[in-house]
Structure formats: C-alpha cells, structure tokens
Amino acid sequence: MTQESKHHATAAAILPLVGGAGNVTSVAHCMTRLRLGLHDGSLVQEERLKALPAVLGVVEDDTYQIVLGPGTVARVTPEFQALVQAGRSGPAASGRRPDAVTAEALAVRGAALRADRKTRNATPFKLVLRRIADIFVPLIPALIGCGIIAGLNGLLVNLRWLPAVTPALAAVAAGFMALIAVFVGYNTAKEFGGTPILGGAVASVIVYAGVAEVEAFGQDLSPGQGGVLGALGAAWLGVRVEKWCRRRVPEAVDVLVTPTITVLVAGLTTLFGLMFLAGEVSALIGEAADWLLSHGGAGAGFLLGGIFLPLVMLGLHQALIPIHTTLIEGAGFTVLLPILAMAGAGQVGAAIAIYCRLSRNTSIRTTVRSALWPGVLGVGEPLIYGVSLPLGRPFITACAGGAFGGAFVGLFNQLGTDVGSTAIGPSGWALFPLLDGNHGLGRTVAVYAAGLIAGYAAGFLATYYLGFTRAMLTELNTEPASPAAGAAGAGDRGAERI
C-alpha cells in the first residue's frame, strides 16, 4: 500500500466512527491532531476509534481532537476533508407538484429553478469562481465595518468635529485594509487544501515594509504591490509547494522541512515575480474600470445593471468579487458596485407592479409585501426566487429596470461624478452608509438615491405594461382556489411563461 492510499484509508476508517459526513461541521488540524467540529458528540464510537492503528489517542475539548502525530495529520486531513465533502454532496430535491398558482406554488417553482441553476453552475470554471468567492466572502463583514467607520471618519473630518478622535478612527478603519493580503492568503490556503497559516505567512511578504529594498524587473518593489491578487497567487503557489513536499518529505522531518520550503519557495517567487505581475494586473483593472465608465457612461451602466442578475443566475458574478476588492484597495472604493446594485432596484419596482397588476391574487400579494422590504434593503433573493423568476416575464422586465438605473449612475460617472462603495456585500438602501466618491458625500448620495428611484420607476413601468400577457393575467389575477382545486398543469404553464 502506498503512503497516499494509506492516508486515504485512515481517513476513510475515521469518518464513519465520528458519525459520518453529516455529523462533521468543521475540519482542521494542528501539528499533531485532526480537529473536528461535530453536530452530535454522542455519535462518536470512541473505543473503535482508539483501536485504529493510526490513531494515537483522542482529546475532547471545544473540538473533537484525534491524535495522529506530526506529518501524518497533515496528510490525512485533506483526504478526510475530501471524503466529508463527497459525503455531503448529492441531489436533494422535492418532487411535490404545486397545487395552484399561489405564493406557495411560486416558491416551489423558485426552489426548483434555484436547484436547476445550481446543478448547471457546477462546471469546472464556475467551481473555480466559487472557490475564489469563498476566499473573499468571509472578509465582507470586516470590509463593511471598516468602510462604515471610514465614512464616519470622513464626515467628521469634513465637519472638523472631534479632531482628537479622527486619527484614531482612521487607524481603526485602515488597519484591516493594510493587512488584507494576509487574510486573503490565509483563506486561499484554507480553501485549496493547504495549511492556512502558511498561506498567510507567504502573503504577508507583500505588505512587509522591507520589500521596498527588493528590486524586481528593474524596479524597486513597494509594500502592498500586487495587493489581494498577488496574495491569492502567492498562497495558491504555497499550497502547491506544500502538497508537493507532503508527498515526498519523510514524516519524521515533515514538520520542519515542509513549512520551511513552502515559505521559502513561494515567498521568493512572490517577491521576484508575482508582486510585479499582480501589481500590473491590479493597475489595469483600475484603469479599465475608469475607462469603461468615463467613455461608456450610460451605455456601460445600462449593460452592467441589466445583466447582473443573469450573471448571478449563472454563477459568473463571483468573478467580480476580487475585482471589487482590488478597486477598493487601490482607489478606496469600487465604482462598479453602486451600478450593479441597481439590479435590485429593478426587482423592487417589478415587485410593486406585480402587486398592483395581480390585485385579486391575495396569496402572491402577501408574498410581495413580505419580501418587498428585504428587497429595498438589498436582500433580493425572496423577490427573485419567490416572485419574479417563477413568473418568468417579470424577471426580464425587472432586469430592464436595473439597466435603466445603472445607466443613470453610469451617466454621472461619465460626467465626472464617481459614485463608489467602500465595501462589498450590501446593496439597496443598506449601501448608503458605505458610499464614497470624488465630489463629496452629498452629491454621491444624491446620485445613488436618484439611480435607485430610476430603477424603481423603470422596473415598475416595464413590468406593469410588458410583464404580463393576457393569458397570464387571466390565470394569475384571480383569488386562488382551495389547494385541491385547479392543480393540473400549473407547473407546466409556469415553465411556458419563461
């Protein structure tokens, strides 16, 4: 038996003895122990677990810790993670047919559409995008918190209030962004199956002040050059080097040799290659965004605002996350997010139109009322999957509303008023505290608010006049019958509308 198959066999033997993949909530390891988060500790078969040849002991703490020894644990953990992931995957769908054209029927259709999109999005390219998104998504709370503090500090500075406090607020707001590369490196290594702290160590080279004394490609490097893209590439390279070492370095010296080679090889490659190249790419992204909005203006905004929700449906929106982060790191805000947020405004306008057009369908109107305020605050899924997407045409007209809102904001960008966000994640009204621009907060807020109004109005008008055929209105604009009545054909008719 090869070493690789031996470690796979060890992982496969451990998994059922800790309750199976469904009982595992988290997987990590330290120098000697496999650390597991478990739903139900009573499912662990401890005596059988201790009897496994590779298990040196177990420790119950905040996590369930299985002692495997240095070297071995680093090789068994990836195998165990792969088995857990494989055990959790698998189709889970409901076969229940909708009974009537009610909010419940739309919810069933929406869930089916969501599951279908998820299945179609499981292509290698989209899975890579999803993994990249999973690196950045955990950073969003810190980006939001620091962004709001930065906005508050800017307001205080402009008003000349609390001059003794504003430097401290600036430090609090800027500290995370100064070290964001380290967090990206940590998450990258974790996502791609390496040791997270080694990913952070490699990425920390990028923000170290001493890199200013290093020359690459005939130029002196600068701290932070390459930013999050460089950190992502550096940590990914570190994972490849670490895995290469794990397969070849003897277990007895693995704990000494593998981390050293990983940090050395990936660190030097980062200094003499990745930092420069990633810095050039980051600069190009910033220039491209500026060029797009300064030259494309309303046209670019119309396109971005209109296609964002279809991009979300296809899973391609995840490619924008590192672009947003790069723009925030370089300019202090991303000019793309406020335009993309107009897609949600179109959904809100469309929902109001649906509410007005289907005046007799109390079930759908109740759903619209409950989902509308989350939509206004930027949480669009209840409206998308509960109302507009299952109906079909209203989803398209909602996208048209987002396109007009995006065109409005894009036009002002072309005229020289940048409307940006200091963080990613929020949308709708929730984006107001994060707004920033090049002409003061007042003008930035006014343009964004007017864009939302334009998106609401366009989404409403497009949906009210173009979102329903006569046949759809005949079917939908009625008081839903009892659940047992009129069930046949509801699902098929919903598919035809789309």
Tab-separated table of C-alpha atoms in Angstrom:
chain	number	residue	atom	x	y	z
A	1	MET	CA	0.000	0.000	0.000
A	2	THR	CA	1.387	3.393	-0.991
A	3	GLN	CA	1.640	6.211	1.552
A	4	GLU	CA	-1.148	8.131	-0.227
A	5	SER	CA	-3.549	5.178	-0.154
A	6	LYS	CA	-2.593	4.504	3.468
A	7	HIS	CA	-3.609	8.034	4.484
A	8	HIS	CA	-6.819	7.774	2.457
A	9	ALA	CA	-7.624	4.503	4.207
A	10	THR	CA	-7.023	6.125	7.596
A	11	ALA	CA	-9.402	8.979	6.749
A	12	ALA	CA	-11.995	6.547	5.422
A	13	ALA	CA	-11.771	4.493	8.624
A	14	ILE	CA	-12.169	7.557	10.874
A	15	LEU	CA	-15.157	9.144	9.135
A	16	PRO	CA	-17.893	6.586	9.982
A	17	LEU	CA	-16.619	6.358	13.556
A	18	VAL	CA	-17.291	10.075	14.158
A	19	GLY	CA	-20.859	9.885	12.851
A	20	GLY	CA	-20.287	10.237	9.121
A	21	ALA	CA	-20.028	13.304	6.899
A	22	GLY	CA	-23.362	14.693	8.069
A	23	ASN	CA	-22.121	14.901	11.651
A	24	VAL	CA	-18.976	16.893	10.779
A	25	THR	CA	-19.294	20.676	10.895
A	26	SER	CA	-15.636	21.687	10.556
A	27	VAL	CA	-12.264	20.120	9.804
A	28	ALA	CA	-8.849	21.498	10.762
A	29	HIS	CA	-5.548	20.251	12.079
A	30	CYS	CA	-2.699	21.403	14.264
A	31	MET	CA	0.786	19.941	14.431
A	32	THR	CA	-0.361	16.521	15.640
A	33	ARG	CA	-4.172	16.431	15.858
A	34	LEU	CA	-7.113	16.242	13.490
A	35	ARG	CA	-9.629	18.699	14.993
A	36	LEU	CA	-13.282	18.110	14.176
A	37	GLY	CA	-16.403	20.120	14.893
A	38	LEU	CA	-19.301	17.700	15.393
A	39	HIS	CA	-23.056	18.150	15.475
A	40	ASP	CA	-23.577	15.322	17.959
A	41	GLY	CA	-20.664	14.018	20.016
A	42	SER	CA	-22.682	11.010	21.160
A	43	LEU	CA	-22.386	9.505	17.675
A	44	VAL	CA	-18.626	9.026	18.068
A	45	GLN	CA	-17.572	5.399	18.532
A	46	GLU	CA	-14.592	6.256	20.681
A	47	GLU	CA	-13.354	2.785	21.584
A	48	ARG	CA	-13.323	1.653	17.969
A	49	LEU	CA	-11.682	4.940	17.009
A	50	LYS	CA	-8.878	4.462	19.531
A	51	ALA	CA	-8.347	0.942	18.205
A	52	LEU	CA	-7.378	2.194	14.742
A	53	PRO	CA	-3.620	1.667	14.143
A	54	ALA	CA	-3.040	5.283	13.021
A	55	VAL	CA	-4.860	6.845	15.993
A	56	LEU	CA	-2.563	7.641	18.917
A	57	GLY	CA	-5.331	8.976	21.157
A	58	VAL	CA	-8.328	11.307	21.342
A	59	VAL	CA	-8.985	14.529	23.236
A	60	GLU	CA	-12.397	16.090	23.842
A	61	ASP	CA	-12.314	19.889	24.005
A	62	ASP	CA	-14.202	22.594	22.119
A	63	THR	CA	-13.471	20.356	19.112
A	64	TYR	CA	-13.077	16.592	18.961
A	65	GLN	CA	-9.341	16.003	18.520
A	66	ILE	CA	-7.865	12.819	17.080
A	67	VAL	CA	-4.125	12.478	17.680
A	68	LEU	CA	-2.378	11.188	14.543
A	69	GLY	CA	1.118	12.558	15.037
A	70	PRO	CA	3.265	15.101	13.134
A	71	GLY	CA	3.452	14.624	9.391
A	72	THR	CA	0.662	12.063	9.334
A	73	VAL	CA	-2.054	14.534	10.343
A	74	ALA	CA	-1.143	16.944	7.534
A	75	ARG	CA	-1.575	14.126	5.008
A	76	VAL	CA	-4.706	12.570	6.442
A	77	THR	CA	-6.611	15.880	6.834
A	78	PRO	CA	-7.001	16.649	3.082
A	79	GLU	CA	-8.174	13.082	2.471
A	80	PHE	CA	-10.679	13.408	5.318
A	81	GLN	CA	-11.936	16.767	4.011
A	82	ALA	CA	-12.456	15.287	0.549
A	83	LEU	CA	-14.457	12.386	2.000
A	84	VAL	CA	-16.616	14.749	4.070
A	85	GLN	CA	-17.316	16.930	1.045
A	86	ALA	CA	-18.159	13.899	-1.085
A	87	GLY	CA	-20.430	12.559	1.642
A	88	ARG	CA	-22.344	15.808	1.878
A	89	SER	CA	-22.909	16.177	-1.868
A	90	GLY	CA	-25.816	14.593	-3.647
A	91	PRO	CA	-29.112	15.626	-5.152
A	92	ALA	CA	-31.844	16.552	-2.747
A	93	ALA	CA	-34.992	17.670	-4.453
A	94	SER	CA	-38.611	17.702	-3.680
A	95	GLY	CA	-40.962	16.059	-6.152
A	96	ARG	CA	-44.086	17.763	-4.884
A	97	ARG	CA	-46.148	19.302	-7.644
A	98	PRO	CA	-47.593	22.756	-6.990
A	99	ASP	CA	-51.254	22.728	-6.306
A	100	ALA	CA	-52.282	26.165	-7.553
A	101	VAL	CA	-50.922	29.442	-8.823
A	102	THR	CA	-50.315	30.780	-5.330
A	103	ALA	CA	-47.332	32.108	-3.445
A	104	GLU	CA	-46.632	28.558	-2.316
A	105	ALA	CA	-46.676	27.342	-5.915
A	106	LEU	CA	-44.282	30.106	-6.947
A	107	ALA	CA	-41.996	29.205	-4.056
A	108	VAL	CA	-41.845	25.593	-5.266
A	109	ARG	CA	-41.054	26.722	-8.797
A	110	GLY	CA	-38.433	29.137	-7.485
A	111	ALA	CA	-36.769	26.414	-5.434
A	112	ALA	CA	-36.719	24.113	-8.457
A	113	LEU	CA	-35.225	26.842	-10.628
A	114	ARG	CA	-32.614	27.588	-7.974
A	115	ALA	CA	-31.676	23.893	-7.742
A	116	ASP	CA	-31.512	23.646	-11.524
A	117	ARG	CA	-29.231	26.701	-11.743
A	118	LYS	CA	-27.029	25.255	-9.007
A	119	THR	CA	-26.670	21.989	-10.927
A	120	ARG	CA	-25.880	23.773	-14.189
A	121	ASN	CA	-23.364	26.009	-12.443
A	122	ALA	CA	-21.300	23.018	-11.311
A	123	THR	CA	-18.871	23.349	-14.245
A	124	PRO	CA	-15.110	23.391	-13.612
A	125	PHE	CA	-14.820	27.085	-14.489
A	126	LYS	CA	-17.713	28.123	-12.260
A	127	LEU	CA	-16.482	25.910	-9.444
A	128	VAL	CA	-13.160	27.751	-9.589
A	129	LEU	CA	-15.028	31.068	-9.422
A	130	ARG	CA	-16.996	29.774	-6.462
A	131	ARG	CA	-13.807	28.819	-4.655
A	132	ILE	CA	-12.356	32.261	-5.300
A	133	ALA	CA	-15.560	33.806	-3.965
A	134	ASP	CA	-15.308	31.624	-0.860
A	135	ILE	CA	-11.900	33.198	-0.209
A	136	PHE	CA	-13.273	36.740	-0.187
A	137	VAL	CA	-16.782	36.304	1.247
A	138	PRO	CA	-15.527	35.763	4.850
A	139	LEU	CA	-13.791	39.154	4.590
A	140	ILE	CA	-17.009	41.056	3.852
A	141	PRO	CA	-18.026	41.759	7.485
A	142	ALA	CA	-14.655	43.402	8.152
A	143	LEU	CA	-14.870	45.361	4.891
A	144	ILE	CA	-18.329	46.614	5.843
A	145	GLY	CA	-17.386	47.546	9.394
A	146	CYS	CA	-14.189	49.319	8.394
A	147	GLY	CA	-15.949	51.002	5.469
A	148	ILE	CA	-18.645	52.467	7.683
A	149	ILE	CA	-16.020	53.699	10.166
A	150	ALA	CA	-14.068	55.259	7.296
A	151	GLY	CA	-17.201	57.034	6.081
A	152	LEU	CA	-17.979	58.313	9.563
A	153	ASN	CA	-14.409	59.492	9.975
A	154	GLY	CA	-14.507	61.310	6.649
A	155	LEU	CA	-17.691	63.080	7.685
A	156	LEU	CA	-16.124	64.164	10.980
A	157	VAL	CA	-13.004	65.412	9.182
A	158	ASN	CA	-15.058	67.440	6.701
A	159	LEU	CA	-17.097	68.960	9.512
A	160	ARG	CA	-13.950	69.492	11.599
A	161	TRP	CA	-15.528	67.736	14.534
A	162	LEU	CA	-13.633	65.705	17.163
A	163	PRO	CA	-10.134	66.368	15.765
A	164	ALA	CA	-8.572	64.396	18.619
A	165	VAL	CA	-10.602	61.291	17.719
A	166	THR	CA	-10.435	61.226	13.923
A	167	PRO	CA	-6.807	59.962	13.726
A	168	ALA	CA	-7.778	57.007	15.904
A	169	LEU	CA	-10.820	56.289	13.749
A	170	ALA	CA	-8.644	56.464	10.642
A	171	ALA	CA	-6.306	53.863	12.147
A	172	VAL	CA	-9.188	51.562	13.043
A	173	ALA	CA	-10.700	51.889	9.552
A	174	ALA	CA	-7.416	51.464	7.659
A	175	GLY	CA	-5.802	48.705	9.713
A	176	PHE	CA	-7.687	45.853	8.105
A	177	MET	CA	-7.125	47.103	4.558
A	178	ALA	CA	-3.418	47.462	5.266
A	179	LEU	CA	-3.228	43.745	6.082
A	180	ILE	CA	-5.978	42.381	3.842
A	181	ALA	CA	-3.415	40.489	1.776
A	182	VAL	CA	-2.572	38.351	4.816
A	183	PHE	CA	-6.217	37.391	5.333
A	184	VAL	CA	-6.636	36.603	1.634
A	185	GLY	CA	-3.556	34.389	1.792
A	186	TYR	CA	-4.872	32.589	4.871
A	187	ASN	CA	-8.279	31.932	3.284
A	188	THR	CA	-6.723	30.889	-0.033
A	189	ALA	CA	-4.592	28.212	1.581
A	190	LYS	CA	-7.576	27.016	3.582
A	191	GLU	CA	-9.798	26.856	0.501
A	192	PHE	CA	-7.297	24.959	-1.652
A	193	GLY	CA	-6.379	22.412	0.982
A	194	GLY	CA	-3.150	23.819	2.405
A	195	THR	CA	-2.178	24.957	5.876
A	196	PRO	CA	-3.930	28.334	6.331
A	197	ILE	CA	-1.226	29.960	8.438
A	198	LEU	CA	1.401	29.151	5.802
A	199	GLY	CA	-0.761	30.891	3.214
A	200	GLY	CA	-0.943	33.938	5.461
A	201	ALA	CA	2.816	33.830	6.052
A	202	VAL	CA	3.585	33.783	2.333
A	203	ALA	CA	1.098	36.576	1.593
A	204	SER	CA	2.459	38.722	4.417
A	205	VAL	CA	5.591	39.242	2.331
A	206	ILE	CA	3.522	41.538	0.108
A	207	VAL	CA	2.731	44.030	2.886
A	208	TYR	CA	6.106	43.892	4.649
A	209	ALA	CA	7.755	47.330	4.609
A	210	GLY	CA	11.178	45.828	3.841
A	211	VAL	CA	10.173	44.829	0.301
A	212	ALA	CA	10.989	48.413	-0.683
A	213	GLU	CA	14.639	47.315	-0.681
A	214	VAL	CA	13.981	44.495	-3.177
A	215	GLU	CA	14.321	45.051	-6.912
A	216	ALA	CA	12.367	43.031	-9.495
A	217	PHE	CA	12.191	43.560	-13.253
A	218	GLY	CA	14.431	46.587	-12.900
A	219	GLN	CA	12.120	48.350	-10.449
A	220	ASP	CA	12.044	48.707	-6.691
A	221	LEU	CA	9.050	46.969	-5.147
A	222	SER	CA	6.666	48.851	-2.882
A	223	PRO	CA	4.804	47.460	0.139
A	224	GLY	CA	1.373	46.219	-0.873
A	225	GLN	CA	2.256	45.970	-4.573
A	226	GLY	CA	0.086	43.312	-6.190
A	227	GLY	CA	-2.466	43.526	-3.375
A	228	VAL	CA	-5.089	40.848	-2.998
A	229	LEU	CA	-4.393	39.339	-6.405
A	230	GLY	CA	-0.752	38.861	-5.518
A	231	ALA	CA	-1.750	37.378	-2.153
A	232	LEU	CA	-4.131	34.963	-3.824
A	233	GLY	CA	-1.464	33.817	-6.290
A	234	ALA	CA	1.230	33.589	-3.611
A	235	ALA	CA	-0.893	31.492	-1.260
A	236	TRP	CA	-2.059	29.219	-4.079
A	237	LEU	CA	1.545	28.643	-5.064
A	238	GLY	CA	2.352	27.947	-1.413
A	239	VAL	CA	-0.359	25.269	-1.344
A	240	ARG	CA	1.132	23.591	-4.426
A	241	VAL	CA	4.597	23.607	-2.892
A	242	GLU	CA	3.284	22.307	0.431
A	243	LYS	CA	1.409	19.434	-1.200
A	244	TRP	CA	4.498	18.559	-3.229
A	245	CYS	CA	6.532	18.401	-0.015
A	246	ARG	CA	3.913	16.358	1.825
A	247	ARG	CA	4.199	13.639	-0.836
A	248	ARG	CA	8.000	13.463	-0.721
A	249	VAL	CA	9.337	14.568	2.659
A	250	PRO	CA	9.652	11.782	5.285
A	251	GLU	CA	7.128	12.092	8.083
A	252	ALA	CA	9.848	12.266	10.720
A	253	VAL	CA	11.124	15.622	9.435
A	254	ASP	CA	7.958	16.845	7.721
A	255	VAL	CA	7.105	19.335	10.471
A	256	LEU	CA	10.481	21.054	9.980
A	257	VAL	CA	11.123	20.751	6.266
A	258	THR	CA	7.718	21.309	4.643
A	259	PRO	CA	6.869	24.705	6.203
A	260	THR	CA	10.385	25.975	5.539
A	261	ILE	CA	10.411	25.005	1.871
A	262	THR	CA	6.844	26.245	1.391
A	263	VAL	CA	7.520	29.725	2.771
A	264	LEU	CA	10.931	29.998	1.108
A	265	VAL	CA	9.952	28.931	-2.415
A	266	ALA	CA	6.579	30.697	-2.502
A	267	GLY	CA	7.967	33.795	-0.775
A	268	LEU	CA	10.870	34.254	-3.186
A	269	THR	CA	8.627	33.613	-6.186
A	270	THR	CA	6.228	36.242	-4.849
A	271	LEU	CA	8.996	38.804	-4.434
A	272	PHE	CA	10.702	38.245	-7.779
A	273	GLY	CA	7.641	37.626	-9.925
A	274	LEU	CA	4.136	37.657	-8.537
A	275	MET	CA	4.218	41.061	-6.838
A	276	PHE	CA	5.260	42.837	-10.020
A	277	LEU	CA	2.870	40.907	-12.282
A	278	ALA	CA	-0.100	41.183	-9.916
A	279	GLY	CA	0.634	44.885	-9.470
A	280	GLU	CA	0.424	45.377	-13.231
A	281	VAL	CA	-2.866	43.453	-13.400
A	282	SER	CA	-4.313	45.455	-10.483
A	283	ALA	CA	-3.376	48.702	-12.201
A	284	LEU	CA	-5.005	47.508	-15.435
A	285	ILE	CA	-8.224	46.634	-13.580
A	286	GLY	CA	-8.410	50.138	-12.112
A	287	GLU	CA	-7.675	51.759	-15.454
A	288	ALA	CA	-10.215	49.544	-17.222
A	289	ALA	CA	-12.966	50.449	-14.741
A	290	ASP	CA	-12.176	54.152	-15.097
A	291	TRP	CA	-12.095	53.907	-18.895
A	292	LEU	CA	-15.318	51.894	-19.052
A	293	LEU	CA	-17.337	54.426	-17.084
A	294	SER	CA	-15.654	57.575	-18.380
A	295	HIS	CA	-16.164	56.515	-22.018
A	296	GLY	CA	-19.097	54.088	-21.841
A	297	GLY	CA	-21.041	56.018	-19.225
A	298	ALA	CA	-24.749	55.382	-19.564
A	299	GLY	CA	-24.238	52.537	-22.039
A	300	ALA	CA	-21.860	50.700	-19.747
A	301	GLY	CA	-24.158	51.277	-16.779
A	302	PHE	CA	-27.162	50.049	-18.760
A	303	LEU	CA	-25.337	46.836	-19.662
A	304	LEU	CA	-23.946	46.191	-16.173
A	305	GLY	CA	-27.214	46.944	-14.391
A	306	GLY	CA	-29.194	44.811	-16.826
A	307	ILE	CA	-27.069	41.691	-16.903
A	308	PHE	CA	-26.082	41.470	-13.242
A	309	LEU	CA	-28.966	39.257	-12.123
A	310	PRO	CA	-28.493	36.854	-15.062
A	311	LEU	CA	-24.803	36.741	-14.092
A	312	VAL	CA	-25.897	35.801	-10.582
A	313	MET	CA	-28.114	33.064	-12.011
A	314	LEU	CA	-25.161	31.701	-13.997
A	315	GLY	CA	-22.743	31.968	-11.078
A	316	LEU	CA	-20.463	34.320	-13.014
A	317	HIS	CA	-20.914	37.255	-10.615
A	318	GLN	CA	-18.334	35.657	-8.332
A	319	ALA	CA	-15.609	36.739	-10.738
A	320	LEU	CA	-16.387	40.344	-9.764
A	321	ILE	CA	-15.518	39.918	-6.075
A	322	PRO	CA	-11.712	40.112	-6.452
A	323	ILE	CA	-12.205	42.984	-8.933
A	324	HIS	CA	-14.245	44.937	-6.372
A	325	THR	CA	-11.664	44.239	-3.690
A	326	THR	CA	-8.819	45.332	-5.957
A	327	LEU	CA	-10.598	48.612	-6.759
A	328	ILE	CA	-11.279	49.277	-3.063
A	329	GLU	CA	-7.649	48.545	-2.241
A	330	GLY	CA	-6.411	50.916	-4.944
A	331	ALA	CA	-8.871	53.817	-5.042
A	332	GLY	CA	-10.596	53.426	-1.695
A	333	PHE	CA	-13.930	52.462	-3.287
A	334	THR	CA	-15.391	50.400	-6.118
A	335	VAL	CA	-17.363	52.288	-8.752
A	336	LEU	CA	-18.935	49.089	-10.073
A	337	LEU	CA	-20.986	48.061	-7.044
A	338	PRO	CA	-23.429	51.025	-6.974
A	339	ILE	CA	-24.216	50.374	-10.640
A	340	LEU	CA	-24.722	46.658	-10.071
A	341	ALA	CA	-26.920	47.466	-7.059
A	342	MET	CA	-29.424	48.976	-9.470
A	343	ALA	CA	-30.393	45.414	-10.465
A	344	GLY	CA	-32.037	45.097	-7.058
A	345	ALA	CA	-33.889	48.369	-7.601
A	346	GLY	CA	-35.374	46.950	-10.788
A	347	GLN	CA	-36.607	43.933	-8.819
A	348	VAL	CA	-38.283	46.183	-6.253
A	349	GLY	CA	-40.056	48.191	-8.963
A	350	ALA	CA	-41.157	44.992	-10.676
A	351	ALA	CA	-42.500	43.607	-7.397
A	352	ILE	CA	-44.620	46.727	-6.831
A	353	ALA	CA	-46.004	46.369	-10.367
A	354	ILE	CA	-46.841	42.704	-9.723
A	355	TYR	CA	-48.626	43.743	-6.550
A	356	CYS	CA	-50.708	46.271	-8.490
A	357	ARG	CA	-51.460	44.061	-11.502
A	358	LEU	CA	-52.476	40.985	-9.514
A	359	SER	CA	-54.938	42.840	-7.326
A	360	ARG	CA	-57.135	39.762	-6.819
A	361	ASN	CA	-54.418	37.238	-6.028
A	362	THR	CA	-54.094	37.738	-2.296
A	363	SER	CA	-51.569	34.914	-1.932
A	364	ILE	CA	-48.961	36.408	-4.282
A	365	ARG	CA	-49.636	39.922	-2.975
A	366	THR	CA	-48.946	38.711	0.564
A	367	THR	CA	-45.607	37.277	-0.567
A	368	VAL	CA	-44.711	40.525	-2.320
A	369	ARG	CA	-45.487	42.526	0.836
A	370	SER	CA	-43.295	40.295	2.985
A	371	ALA	CA	-40.381	40.223	0.504
A	372	LEU	CA	-40.501	43.880	-0.559
A	373	TRP	CA	-38.737	45.474	2.413
A	374	PRO	CA	-35.860	42.987	2.404
A	375	GLY	CA	-35.543	43.811	-1.313
A	376	VAL	CA	-35.422	47.531	-0.580
A	377	LEU	CA	-32.590	46.849	1.882
A	378	GLY	CA	-30.679	44.871	-0.738
A	379	VAL	CA	-31.710	41.287	0.070
A	380	GLY	CA	-33.162	40.291	-3.271
A	381	GLU	CA	-33.475	36.505	-3.124
A	382	PRO	CA	-37.023	36.422	-1.663
A	383	LEU	CA	-38.280	38.576	-4.546
A	384	ILE	CA	-36.265	36.797	-7.221
A	385	TYR	CA	-36.969	33.180	-6.279
A	386	GLY	CA	-40.336	33.776	-4.641
A	387	VAL	CA	-41.948	36.114	-7.168
A	388	SER	CA	-40.307	37.398	-10.366
A	389	LEU	CA	-38.276	34.426	-11.603
A	390	PRO	CA	-41.060	31.815	-11.274
A	391	LEU	CA	-43.398	34.176	-13.172
A	392	GLY	CA	-40.863	34.494	-15.996
A	393	ARG	CA	-41.537	37.722	-17.873
A	394	PRO	CA	-41.463	39.941	-14.755
A	395	PHE	CA	-37.904	38.776	-14.124
A	396	ILE	CA	-36.880	40.081	-17.555
A	397	THR	CA	-38.653	43.398	-17.067
A	398	ALA	CA	-37.061	43.704	-13.624
A	399	CYS	CA	-33.661	43.363	-15.300
A	400	ALA	CA	-34.703	46.156	-17.660
A	401	GLY	CA	-35.406	48.333	-14.629
A	402	GLY	CA	-31.932	47.589	-13.280
A	403	ALA	CA	-30.476	48.526	-16.659
A	404	PHE	CA	-32.070	51.993	-16.584
A	405	GLY	CA	-30.934	52.574	-13.004
A	406	GLY	CA	-27.412	51.524	-13.958
A	407	ALA	CA	-27.491	53.830	-16.963
A	408	PHE	CA	-28.393	56.763	-14.716
A	409	VAL	CA	-25.485	56.188	-12.326
A	410	GLY	CA	-23.139	55.391	-15.216
A	411	LEU	CA	-24.024	58.687	-16.914
A	412	PHE	CA	-22.936	60.661	-13.860
A	413	ASN	CA	-19.700	58.673	-13.711
A	414	GLN	CA	-19.086	59.702	-17.315
A	415	LEU	CA	-19.787	63.326	-16.394
A	416	GLY	CA	-17.140	63.173	-13.698
A	417	THR	CA	-19.058	62.281	-10.534
A	418	ASP	CA	-17.727	58.965	-9.266
A	419	VAL	CA	-20.214	57.022	-7.164
A	420	GLY	CA	-18.433	54.280	-5.266
A	421	SER	CA	-18.710	51.935	-2.303
A	422	THR	CA	-16.006	51.401	0.295
A	423	ALA	CA	-17.049	47.766	0.822
A	424	ILE	CA	-18.821	44.911	-0.942
A	425	GLY	CA	-21.845	42.961	0.199
A	426	PRO	CA	-24.672	45.425	0.940
A	427	SER	CA	-26.985	46.752	-1.728
A	428	GLY	CA	-30.137	48.855	-1.936
A	429	TRP	CA	-30.628	51.250	0.970
A	430	ALA	CA	-28.078	49.341	3.035
A	431	LEU	CA	-25.360	50.711	0.749
A	432	PHE	CA	-25.909	54.340	1.790
A	433	PRO	CA	-23.525	54.249	4.803
A	434	LEU	CA	-20.741	52.867	2.562
A	435	LEU	CA	-20.972	55.381	-0.277
A	436	ASP	CA	-17.939	57.432	-1.259
A	437	GLY	CA	-16.881	59.422	-4.300
A	438	ASN	CA	-14.768	62.212	-5.693
A	439	HIS	CA	-17.184	65.133	-5.192
A	440	GLY	CA	-18.252	64.881	-1.585
A	441	LEU	CA	-20.700	62.662	0.210
A	442	GLY	CA	-23.765	64.829	-0.500
A	443	ARG	CA	-23.521	64.591	-4.274
A	444	THR	CA	-22.595	60.900	-4.139
A	445	VAL	CA	-25.637	60.054	-2.012
A	446	ALA	CA	-27.920	62.153	-4.219
A	447	VAL	CA	-26.804	60.424	-7.432
A	448	TYR	CA	-27.140	56.967	-5.904
A	449	ALA	CA	-30.579	57.740	-4.488
A	450	ALA	CA	-31.742	59.123	-7.842
A	451	GLY	CA	-30.410	55.967	-9.514
A	452	LEU	CA	-32.468	53.813	-7.160
A	453	ILE	CA	-35.565	55.867	-7.967
A	454	ALA	CA	-34.865	55.461	-11.687
A	455	GLY	CA	-34.501	51.701	-11.214
A	456	TYR	CA	-37.725	51.502	-9.195
A	457	ALA	CA	-39.641	53.523	-11.799
A	458	ALA	CA	-38.277	51.679	-14.839
A	459	GLY	CA	-38.820	48.270	-13.241
A	460	PHE	CA	-42.372	49.216	-12.308
A	461	LEU	CA	-43.318	50.603	-15.733
A	462	ALA	CA	-41.667	47.782	-17.701
A	463	THR	CA	-43.367	45.129	-15.576
A	464	TYR	CA	-46.760	46.844	-15.393
A	465	TYR	CA	-47.046	47.252	-19.158
A	466	LEU	CA	-44.869	44.438	-20.532
A	467	GLY	CA	-44.547	41.898	-17.747
A	468	PHE	CA	-47.815	40.018	-18.296
A	469	THR	CA	-49.584	38.582	-21.291
A	470	ARG	CA	-53.378	38.474	-21.337
A	471	ALA	CA	-53.272	34.742	-20.724
A	472	MET	CA	-51.051	35.237	-17.691
A	473	LEU	CA	-53.385	37.853	-16.240
A	474	THR	CA	-56.390	35.628	-16.821
A	475	GLU	CA	-54.710	32.811	-14.959
A	476	LEU	CA	-52.956	34.752	-12.218
A	477	ASN	CA	-55.249	37.677	-11.389
A	478	THR	CA	-57.825	35.581	-9.576
A	479	GLU	CA	-58.429	34.633	-5.975
A	480	PRO	CA	-56.623	31.282	-5.502
A	481	ALA	CA	-58.967	28.340	-5.150
A	482	SER	CA	-58.637	25.723	-2.464
A	483	PRO	CA	-55.392	23.755	-2.569
A	484	ALA	CA	-57.168	20.752	-4.076
A	485	ALA	CA	-58.631	22.709	-6.964
A	486	GLY	CA	-57.079	23.505	-10.293
A	487	ALA	CA	-53.798	21.780	-9.650
A	488	ALA	CA	-53.253	20.198	-13.046
A	489	GLY	CA	-50.832	21.931	-15.380
A	490	ALA	CA	-49.684	24.707	-13.039
A	491	GLY	CA	-46.028	23.740	-13.186
A	492	ASP	CA	-46.071	23.291	-16.973
A	493	ARG	CA	-47.705	26.681	-17.523
A	494	GLY	CA	-45.058	28.320	-15.339
A	495	ALA	CA	-42.337	26.821	-17.488
A	496	GLU	CA	-44.022	28.059	-20.664
A	497	ARG	CA	-44.026	31.652	-19.384
A	498	ILE	CA	-40.266	31.646	-19.029
